[in-house]
Amino acid sequence: MIIGDQVQFGAEQVQFIQPSLPRVTMLMRMGAACEWQASDNRNRR
């Protein structure tokens, strides 16, 4: 899944540059929301 990979890479990048847990958590939450939305759209079709 492209979206998940991008979010995971972004989270790793942020952690490498500035290890701040809230920002990584926010990125992971955004990724989960994107995945949930994608699966929701798939179920509706």
Protein backbone atom coordinates (compact mmCIF):
# COMPACT_ATOMS: atom_id res chain seq x y z
CA MET A 1 0.00 0.00 0.00
CA ILE A 2 1.59 3.25 -1.17
CA ILE A 3 -0.05 5.53 1.44
CA GLY A 4 1.07 3.38 4.39
CA ASP A 5 4.63 3.19 3.08
CA GLN A 6 4.81 6.96 2.60
CA VAL A 7 3.49 7.65 6.10
CA GLN A 8 5.86 5.11 7.65
CA PHE A 9 8.81 6.64 5.80
CA GLY A 10 7.75 10.12 6.90
CA ALA A 11 7.50 9.01 10.52
CA GLU A 12 10.99 7.47 10.38
CA GLN A 13 12.37 10.63 8.79
CA VAL A 14 10.85 12.86 11.47
CA GLN A 15 12.13 10.56 14.21
CA PHE A 16 15.61 10.68 12.68
CA ILE A 17 15.66 14.48 12.36
CA GLN A 18 13.93 15.31 15.65
CA PRO A 19 12.83 12.46 17.95
CA SER A 20 9.50 13.90 19.08
CA LEU A 21 6.91 11.26 19.93
CA PRO A 22 3.76 13.40 19.44
CA ARG A 23 4.63 14.20 15.84
CA VAL A 24 5.32 10.55 15.00
CA THR A 25 2.07 9.54 16.72
CA MET A 26 0.21 12.16 14.69
CA LEU A 27 1.73 10.84 11.45
CA MET A 28 0.79 7.27 12.38
CA ARG A 29 -2.75 8.39 13.22
CA MET A 30 -3.01 10.13 9.84
CA GLY A 31 -1.80 6.94 8.15
CA ALA A 32 -4.35 4.84 10.02
CA ALA A 33 -7.11 7.29 9.08
CA CYS A 34 -6.05 7.16 5.41
CA GLU A 35 -6.05 3.35 5.46
CA TRP A 36 -9.44 3.25 7.19
CA GLN A 37 -10.86 5.68 4.63
CA ALA A 38 -9.45 3.61 1.77
CA SER A 39 -10.95 0.38 3.12
CA ASP A 40 -14.23 2.20 3.76
CA ASN A 41 -14.33 3.36 0.13
CA ARG A 42 -13.57 -0.20 -1.00
CA ASN A 43 -16.43 -1.62 1.06
CA ARG A 44 -18.92 0.89 -0.37
CA ARG A 45 -18.27 -0.10 -4.00
